[in-house]
PDB file of C-alpha atoms in Angstrom:
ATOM      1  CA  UNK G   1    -144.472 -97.567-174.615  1.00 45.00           C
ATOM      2  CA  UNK G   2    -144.329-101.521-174.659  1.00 46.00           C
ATOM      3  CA  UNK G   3    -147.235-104.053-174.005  1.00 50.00           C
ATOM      4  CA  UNK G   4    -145.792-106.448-172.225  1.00 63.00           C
ATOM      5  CA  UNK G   5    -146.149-107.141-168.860  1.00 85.00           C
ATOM      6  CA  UNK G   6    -142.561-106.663-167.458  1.00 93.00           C
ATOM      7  CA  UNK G   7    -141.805-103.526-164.687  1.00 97.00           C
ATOM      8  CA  UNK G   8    -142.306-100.473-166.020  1.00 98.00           C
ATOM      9  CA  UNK G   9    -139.205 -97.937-166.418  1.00 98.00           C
ATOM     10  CA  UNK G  10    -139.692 -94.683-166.994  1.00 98.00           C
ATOM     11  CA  UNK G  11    -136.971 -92.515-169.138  1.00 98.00           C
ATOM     12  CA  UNK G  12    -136.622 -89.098-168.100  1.00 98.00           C
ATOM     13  CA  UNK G  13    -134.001 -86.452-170.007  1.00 97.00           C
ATOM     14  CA  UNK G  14    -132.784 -85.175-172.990  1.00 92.00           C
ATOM     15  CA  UNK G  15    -132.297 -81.584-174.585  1.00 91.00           C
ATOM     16  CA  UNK G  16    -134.967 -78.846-176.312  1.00 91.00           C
ATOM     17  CA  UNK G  17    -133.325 -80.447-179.048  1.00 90.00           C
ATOM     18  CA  UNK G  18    -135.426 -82.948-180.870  1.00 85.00           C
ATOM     19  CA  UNK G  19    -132.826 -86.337-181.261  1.00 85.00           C
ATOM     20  CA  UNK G  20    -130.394 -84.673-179.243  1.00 91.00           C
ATOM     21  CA  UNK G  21    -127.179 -87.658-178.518  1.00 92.00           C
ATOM     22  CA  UNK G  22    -128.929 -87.758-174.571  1.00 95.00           C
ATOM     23  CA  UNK G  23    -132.450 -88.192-175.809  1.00 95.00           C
ATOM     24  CA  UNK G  24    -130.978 -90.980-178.370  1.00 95.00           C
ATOM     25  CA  UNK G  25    -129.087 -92.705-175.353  1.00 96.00           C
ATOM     26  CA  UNK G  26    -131.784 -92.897-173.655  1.00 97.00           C
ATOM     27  CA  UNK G  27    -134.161 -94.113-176.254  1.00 96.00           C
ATOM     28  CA  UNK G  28    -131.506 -96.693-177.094  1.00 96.00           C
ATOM     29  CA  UNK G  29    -131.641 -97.620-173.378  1.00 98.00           C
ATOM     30  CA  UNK G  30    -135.527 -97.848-173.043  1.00 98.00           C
ATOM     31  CA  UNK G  31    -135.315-100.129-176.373  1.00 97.00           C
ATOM     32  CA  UNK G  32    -133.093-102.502-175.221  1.00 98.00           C
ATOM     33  CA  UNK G  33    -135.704-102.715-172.023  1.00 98.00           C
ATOM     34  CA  UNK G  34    -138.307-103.464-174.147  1.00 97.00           C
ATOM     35  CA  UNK G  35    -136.350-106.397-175.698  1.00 97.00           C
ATOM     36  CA  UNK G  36    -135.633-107.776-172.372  1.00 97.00           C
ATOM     37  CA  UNK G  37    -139.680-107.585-171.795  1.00 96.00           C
ATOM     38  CA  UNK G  38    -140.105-104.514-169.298  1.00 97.00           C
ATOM     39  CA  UNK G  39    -142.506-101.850-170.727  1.00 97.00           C
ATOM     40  CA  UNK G  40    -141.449 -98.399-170.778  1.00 98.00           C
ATOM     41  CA  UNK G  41    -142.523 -94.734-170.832  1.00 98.00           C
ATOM     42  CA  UNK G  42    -140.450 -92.015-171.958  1.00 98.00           C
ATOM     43  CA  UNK G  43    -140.278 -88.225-170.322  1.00 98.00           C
ATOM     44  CA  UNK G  44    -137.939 -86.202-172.621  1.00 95.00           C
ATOM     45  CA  UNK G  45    -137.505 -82.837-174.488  1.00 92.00           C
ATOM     46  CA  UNK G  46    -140.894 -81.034-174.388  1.00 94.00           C
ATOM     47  CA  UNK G  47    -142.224 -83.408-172.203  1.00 96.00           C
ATOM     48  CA  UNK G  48    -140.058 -82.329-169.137  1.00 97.00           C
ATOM     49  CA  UNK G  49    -139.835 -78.246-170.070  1.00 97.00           C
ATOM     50  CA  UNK G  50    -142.079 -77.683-166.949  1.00 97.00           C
ATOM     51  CA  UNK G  51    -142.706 -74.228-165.189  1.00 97.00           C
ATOM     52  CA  UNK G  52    -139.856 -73.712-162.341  1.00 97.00           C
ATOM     53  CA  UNK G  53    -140.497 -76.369-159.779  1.00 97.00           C
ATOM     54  CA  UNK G  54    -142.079 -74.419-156.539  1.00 96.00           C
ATOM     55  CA  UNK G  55    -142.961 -76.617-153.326  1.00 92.00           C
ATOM     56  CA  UNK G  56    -145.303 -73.785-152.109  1.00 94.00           C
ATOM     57  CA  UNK G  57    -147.400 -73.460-154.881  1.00 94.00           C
ATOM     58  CA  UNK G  58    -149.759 -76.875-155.227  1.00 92.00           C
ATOM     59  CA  UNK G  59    -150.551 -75.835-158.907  1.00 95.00           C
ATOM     60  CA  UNK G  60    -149.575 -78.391-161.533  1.00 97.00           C
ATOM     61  CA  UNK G  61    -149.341 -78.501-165.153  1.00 97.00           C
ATOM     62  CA  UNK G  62    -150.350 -81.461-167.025  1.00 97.00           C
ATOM     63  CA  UNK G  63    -147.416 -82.282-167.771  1.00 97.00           C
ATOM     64  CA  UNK G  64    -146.275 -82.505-164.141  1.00 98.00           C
ATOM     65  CA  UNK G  65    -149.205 -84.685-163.024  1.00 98.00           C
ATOM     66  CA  UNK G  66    -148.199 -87.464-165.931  1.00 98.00           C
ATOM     67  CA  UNK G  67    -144.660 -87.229-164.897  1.00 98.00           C
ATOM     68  CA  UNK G  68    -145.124 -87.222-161.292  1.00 98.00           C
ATOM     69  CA  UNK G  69    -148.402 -90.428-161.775  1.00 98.00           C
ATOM     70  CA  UNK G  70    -145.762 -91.907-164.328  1.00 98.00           C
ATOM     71  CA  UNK G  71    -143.122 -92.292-161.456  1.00 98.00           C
ATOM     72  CA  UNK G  72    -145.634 -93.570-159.102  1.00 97.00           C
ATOM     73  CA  UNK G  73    -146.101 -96.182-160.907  1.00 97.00           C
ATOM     74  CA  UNK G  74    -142.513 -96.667-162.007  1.00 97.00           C
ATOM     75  CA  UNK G  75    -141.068-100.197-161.040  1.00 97.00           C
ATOM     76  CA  UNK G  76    -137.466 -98.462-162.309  1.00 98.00           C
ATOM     77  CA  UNK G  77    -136.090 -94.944-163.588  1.00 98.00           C
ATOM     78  CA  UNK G  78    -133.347 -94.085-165.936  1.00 98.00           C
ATOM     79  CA  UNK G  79    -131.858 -90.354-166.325  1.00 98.00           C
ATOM     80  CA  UNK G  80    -130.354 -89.069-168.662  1.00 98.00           C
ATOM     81  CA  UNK G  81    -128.585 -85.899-168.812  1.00 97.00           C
ATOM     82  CA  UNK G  82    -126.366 -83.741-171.153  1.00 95.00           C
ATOM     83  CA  UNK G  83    -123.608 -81.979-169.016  1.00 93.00           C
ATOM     84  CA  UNK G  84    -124.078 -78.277-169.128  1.00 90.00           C
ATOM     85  CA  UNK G  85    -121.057 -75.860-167.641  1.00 88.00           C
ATOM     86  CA  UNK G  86    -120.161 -78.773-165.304  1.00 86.00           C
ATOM     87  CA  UNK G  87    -123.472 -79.974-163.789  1.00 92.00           C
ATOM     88  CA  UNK G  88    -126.919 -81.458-164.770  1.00 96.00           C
ATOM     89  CA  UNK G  89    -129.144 -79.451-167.290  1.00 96.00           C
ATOM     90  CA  UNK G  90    -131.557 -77.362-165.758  1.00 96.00           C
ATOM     91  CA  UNK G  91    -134.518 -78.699-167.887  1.00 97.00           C
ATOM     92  CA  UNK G  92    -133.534 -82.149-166.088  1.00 97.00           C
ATOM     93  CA  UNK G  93    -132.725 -81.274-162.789  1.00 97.00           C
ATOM     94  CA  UNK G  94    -136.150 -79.271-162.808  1.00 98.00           C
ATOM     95  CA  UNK G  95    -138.311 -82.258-163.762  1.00 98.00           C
ATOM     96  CA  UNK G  96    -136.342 -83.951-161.141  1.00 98.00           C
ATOM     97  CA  UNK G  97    -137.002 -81.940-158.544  1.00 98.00           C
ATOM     98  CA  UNK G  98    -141.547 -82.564-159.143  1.00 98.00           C
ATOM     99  CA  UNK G  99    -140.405 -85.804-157.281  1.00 98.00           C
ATOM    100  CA  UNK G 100    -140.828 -83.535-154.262  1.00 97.00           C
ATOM    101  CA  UNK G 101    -144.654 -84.392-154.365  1.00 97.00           C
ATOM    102  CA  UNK G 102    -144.324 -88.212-153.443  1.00 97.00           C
ATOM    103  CA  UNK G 103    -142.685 -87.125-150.376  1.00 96.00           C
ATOM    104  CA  UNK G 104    -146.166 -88.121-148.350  1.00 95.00           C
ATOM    105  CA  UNK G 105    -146.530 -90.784-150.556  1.00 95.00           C
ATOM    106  CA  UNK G 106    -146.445 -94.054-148.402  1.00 94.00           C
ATOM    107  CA  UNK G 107    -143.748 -94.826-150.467  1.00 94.00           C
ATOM    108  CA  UNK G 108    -141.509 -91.696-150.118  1.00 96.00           C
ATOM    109  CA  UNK G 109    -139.714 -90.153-153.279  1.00 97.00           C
ATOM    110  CA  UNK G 110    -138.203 -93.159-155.478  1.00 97.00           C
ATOM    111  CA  UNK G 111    -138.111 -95.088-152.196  1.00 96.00           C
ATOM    112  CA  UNK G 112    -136.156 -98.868-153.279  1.00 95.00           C
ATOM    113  CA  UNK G 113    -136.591 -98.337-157.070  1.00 97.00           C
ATOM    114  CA  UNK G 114    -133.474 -98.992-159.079  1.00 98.00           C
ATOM    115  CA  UNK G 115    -132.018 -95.899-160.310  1.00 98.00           C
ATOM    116  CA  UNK G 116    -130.299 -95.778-163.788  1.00 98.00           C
ATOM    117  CA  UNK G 117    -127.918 -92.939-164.990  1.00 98.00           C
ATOM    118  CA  UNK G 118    -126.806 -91.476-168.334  1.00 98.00           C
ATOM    119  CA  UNK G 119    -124.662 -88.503-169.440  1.00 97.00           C
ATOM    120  CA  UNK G 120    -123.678 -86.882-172.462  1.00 96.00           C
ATOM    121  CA  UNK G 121    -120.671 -84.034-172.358  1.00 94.00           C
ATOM    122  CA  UNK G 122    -118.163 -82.789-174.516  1.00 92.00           C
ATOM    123  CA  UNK G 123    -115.511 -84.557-173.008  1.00 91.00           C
ATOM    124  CA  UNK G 124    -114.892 -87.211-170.459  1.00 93.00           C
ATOM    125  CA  UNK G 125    -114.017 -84.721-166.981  1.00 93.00           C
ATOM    126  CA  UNK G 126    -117.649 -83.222-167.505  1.00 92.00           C
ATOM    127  CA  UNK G 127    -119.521 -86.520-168.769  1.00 94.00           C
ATOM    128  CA  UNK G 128    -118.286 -88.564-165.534  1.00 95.00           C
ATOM    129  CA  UNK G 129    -119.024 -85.596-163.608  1.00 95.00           C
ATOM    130  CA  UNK G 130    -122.528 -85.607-164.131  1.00 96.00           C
ATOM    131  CA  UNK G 131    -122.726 -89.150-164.163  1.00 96.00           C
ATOM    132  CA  UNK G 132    -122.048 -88.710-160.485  1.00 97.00           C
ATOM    133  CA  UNK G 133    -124.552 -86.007-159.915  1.00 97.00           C
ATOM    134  CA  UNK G 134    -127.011 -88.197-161.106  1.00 98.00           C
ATOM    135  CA  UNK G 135    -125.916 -91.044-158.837  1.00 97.00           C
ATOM    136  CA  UNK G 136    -125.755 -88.491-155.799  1.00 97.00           C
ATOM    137  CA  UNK G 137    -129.482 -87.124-156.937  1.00 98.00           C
ATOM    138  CA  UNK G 138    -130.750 -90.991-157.356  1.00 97.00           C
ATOM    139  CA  UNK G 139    -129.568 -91.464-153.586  1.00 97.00           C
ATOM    140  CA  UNK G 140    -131.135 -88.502-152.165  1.00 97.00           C
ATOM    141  CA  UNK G 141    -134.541 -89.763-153.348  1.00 98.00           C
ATOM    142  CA  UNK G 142    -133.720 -93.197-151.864  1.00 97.00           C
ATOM    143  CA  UNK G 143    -133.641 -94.695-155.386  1.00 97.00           C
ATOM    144  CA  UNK G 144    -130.973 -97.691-155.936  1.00 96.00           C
ATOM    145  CA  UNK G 145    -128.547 -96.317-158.740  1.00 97.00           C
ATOM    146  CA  UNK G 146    -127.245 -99.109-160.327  1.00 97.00           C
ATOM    147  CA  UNK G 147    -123.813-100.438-160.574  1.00 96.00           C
ATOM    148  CA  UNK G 148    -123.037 -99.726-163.605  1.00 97.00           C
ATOM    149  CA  UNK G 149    -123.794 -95.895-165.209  1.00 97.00           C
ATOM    150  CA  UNK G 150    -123.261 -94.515-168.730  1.00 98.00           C
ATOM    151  CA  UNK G 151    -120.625 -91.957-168.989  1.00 97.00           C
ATOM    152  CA  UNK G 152    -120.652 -90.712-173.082  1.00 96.00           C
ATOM    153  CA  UNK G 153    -118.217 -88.371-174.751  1.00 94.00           C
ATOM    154  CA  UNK G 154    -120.021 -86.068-177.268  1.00 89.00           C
ATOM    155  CA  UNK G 155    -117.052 -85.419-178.854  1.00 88.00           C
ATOM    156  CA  UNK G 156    -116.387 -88.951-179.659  1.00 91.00           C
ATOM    157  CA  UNK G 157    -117.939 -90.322-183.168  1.00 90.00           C
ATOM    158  CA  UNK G 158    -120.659 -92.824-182.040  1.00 90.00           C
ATOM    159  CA  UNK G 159    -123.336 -92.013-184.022  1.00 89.00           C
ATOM    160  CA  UNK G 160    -123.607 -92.614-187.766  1.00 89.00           C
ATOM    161  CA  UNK G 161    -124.903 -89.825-190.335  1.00 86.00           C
ATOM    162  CA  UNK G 162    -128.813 -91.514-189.387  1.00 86.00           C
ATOM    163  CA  UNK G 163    -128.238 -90.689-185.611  1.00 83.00           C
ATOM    164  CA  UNK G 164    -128.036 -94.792-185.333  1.00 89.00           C
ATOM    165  CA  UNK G 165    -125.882 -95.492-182.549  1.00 91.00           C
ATOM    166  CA  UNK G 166    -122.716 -97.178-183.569  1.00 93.00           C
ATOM    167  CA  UNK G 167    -119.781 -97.515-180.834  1.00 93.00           C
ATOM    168  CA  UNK G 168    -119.887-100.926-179.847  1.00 95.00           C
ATOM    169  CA  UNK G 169    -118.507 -99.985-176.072  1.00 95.00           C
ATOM    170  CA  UNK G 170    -121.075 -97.240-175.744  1.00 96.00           C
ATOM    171  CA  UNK G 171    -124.203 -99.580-177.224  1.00 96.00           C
ATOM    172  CA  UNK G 172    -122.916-102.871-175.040  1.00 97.00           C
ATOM    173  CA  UNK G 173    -123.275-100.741-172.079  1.00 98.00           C
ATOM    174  CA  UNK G 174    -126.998 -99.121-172.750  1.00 98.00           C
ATOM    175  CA  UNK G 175    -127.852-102.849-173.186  1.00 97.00           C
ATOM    176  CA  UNK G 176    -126.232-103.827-170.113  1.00 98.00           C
ATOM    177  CA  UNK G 177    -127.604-100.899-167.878  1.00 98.00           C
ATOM    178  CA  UNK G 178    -131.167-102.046-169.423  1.00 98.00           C
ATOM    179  CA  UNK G 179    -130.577-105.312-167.942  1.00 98.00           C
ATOM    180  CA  UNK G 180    -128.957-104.092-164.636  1.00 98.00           C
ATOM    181  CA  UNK G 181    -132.420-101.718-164.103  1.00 98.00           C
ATOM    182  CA  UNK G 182    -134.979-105.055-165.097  1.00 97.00           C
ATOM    183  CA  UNK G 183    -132.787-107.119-162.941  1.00 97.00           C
ATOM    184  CA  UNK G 184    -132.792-105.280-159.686  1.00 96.00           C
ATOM    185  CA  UNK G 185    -136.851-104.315-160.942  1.00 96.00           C
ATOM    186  CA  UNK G 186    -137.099-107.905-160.569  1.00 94.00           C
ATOM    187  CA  UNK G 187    -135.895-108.467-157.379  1.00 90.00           C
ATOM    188  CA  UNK G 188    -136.831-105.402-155.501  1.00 74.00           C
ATOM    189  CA  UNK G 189    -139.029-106.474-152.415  1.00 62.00           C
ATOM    190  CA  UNK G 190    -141.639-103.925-152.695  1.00 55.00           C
ATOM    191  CA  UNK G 191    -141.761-104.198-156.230  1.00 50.00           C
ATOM    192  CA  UNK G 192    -145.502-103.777-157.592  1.00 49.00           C
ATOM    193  CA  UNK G 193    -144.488-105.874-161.172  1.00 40.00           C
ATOM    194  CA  UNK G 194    -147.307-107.078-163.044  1.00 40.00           C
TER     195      UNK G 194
END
C-alpha cells in the first residue's frame, strides 16, 4: 500500500497461485498507480479464497470484512481475472459477489466509482471474453468501467524468466488503464479523495 495522499484503488484478483500472470498484471497495474500518486491496496490469491458467498447468512470472515471496509473506502477498483472454461474464475467472481453487503450502504454497491478490468486466458476468444464479463459485472454494481480494459494472451511470451513484465503493448496499456482509473478517481463528483 502507498502513502500518499491520492484516491485509493483497490486491486482485487488473481489465482491460488502465488505470482500467477493475473496477480502480476495486476500488481503491475496498482504500481503504475502508485507512480501516478494514488495509494493502493491489493485483494489477491489467499486474500480473496473466502467461504461461498451466502446473502442469508450475516456471518463474515475476516477476510470479508477487510475486503468489503476496503471497498468502502475505495475511490477506484481494478479486477483482474484469469479466464477459466470461458468465464470469470470462481475465486474472483466469489469475492465479487461480498459487494452484496453495501447494497444499504448510502452509497449502493460501487455506486460512481471507476471500474478497471483485466484478464488473463490462453488465447485471445477467452481473454476478451472475460474482459467483457468483467465490464458487464462492473455495470451491474453501478461502477464506471473504464474505456479502456486489458485483454492478455497467456499464451503469448510477455514475461521474462524473473516474471518481469516485458511486452511493451501489454505494459503501455497497464500504465494507461492506471491513469484512466486516477483520472476518472479524480473527477468523480462524489469522490471522497483525500
Amino acid at each position: 500500500m502507498s502513502q500518499s495522499n491520492g484516491p485509493l484503488v483497490v486491486g482485487i484478483g488473481g489465482t491460488l497461485r502465488s505470482n500467477s500472470s493475473t496477480e502480476r498484471a495486476l500488481r503491475h497495474c496498482l504500481e503504475a498507480v502508485e507512480r501516478q500518486g494514488g495509494r493502493t491496496k491489493l485483494y489477491c490469491g489467499e486474500d480473496i479464497e473466502l467461504p461461498m458467498y451466502n446473502p442469508h447468512d450475516p456471518a463474515r470472515t475476516a477476510k470479508a470484512v477487510e475486503l468489503i471496509s476496503a471497498l468502502r473506502q475505495a475511490d477506484a477498483v481494478v479486477v483482474a481475472s484469469p479466464g477459466y472454461h470461458g468465464g470469470v474464475s470462481g475465486l474472483v467472481k466469489n469475492a465479487l459477489d461480498y459487494i452484496e453487503d453495501m447494497r444499504d450502504d448510502s452509497r449502493v454497491y460501487l455506486d460512481n466509482k471507476p471500474w478497471g478490468c483485466i484478464s488473463c486466458a490462453y488465447g485471445w476468444q477467452a481473454a476478451v471474453g472475460i474482459l467483457d464479463q468483467l465490464r458487464s459485472i462492473g455495470h451491474a454494481l453501478r461502477a464506471w468501467p473504464t474505456p479502456l480494459g486489458v485483454a492478455i494472451n497467456s499464451a503469448d511470451q510477455i514475461w521474462d524468466e524473473a516474471g518481469q513484465l516485458t511486452d511493451v503493448t501489454v505494459t503501455s496499456q497497464l500504465d494507461l488503464l492506471a491513469s484512466q482509473v486516477l483520472t476518472f478517481a479524480r473527477s468523480a463528483p462524489g469522490q471522497s479523495v483525500r
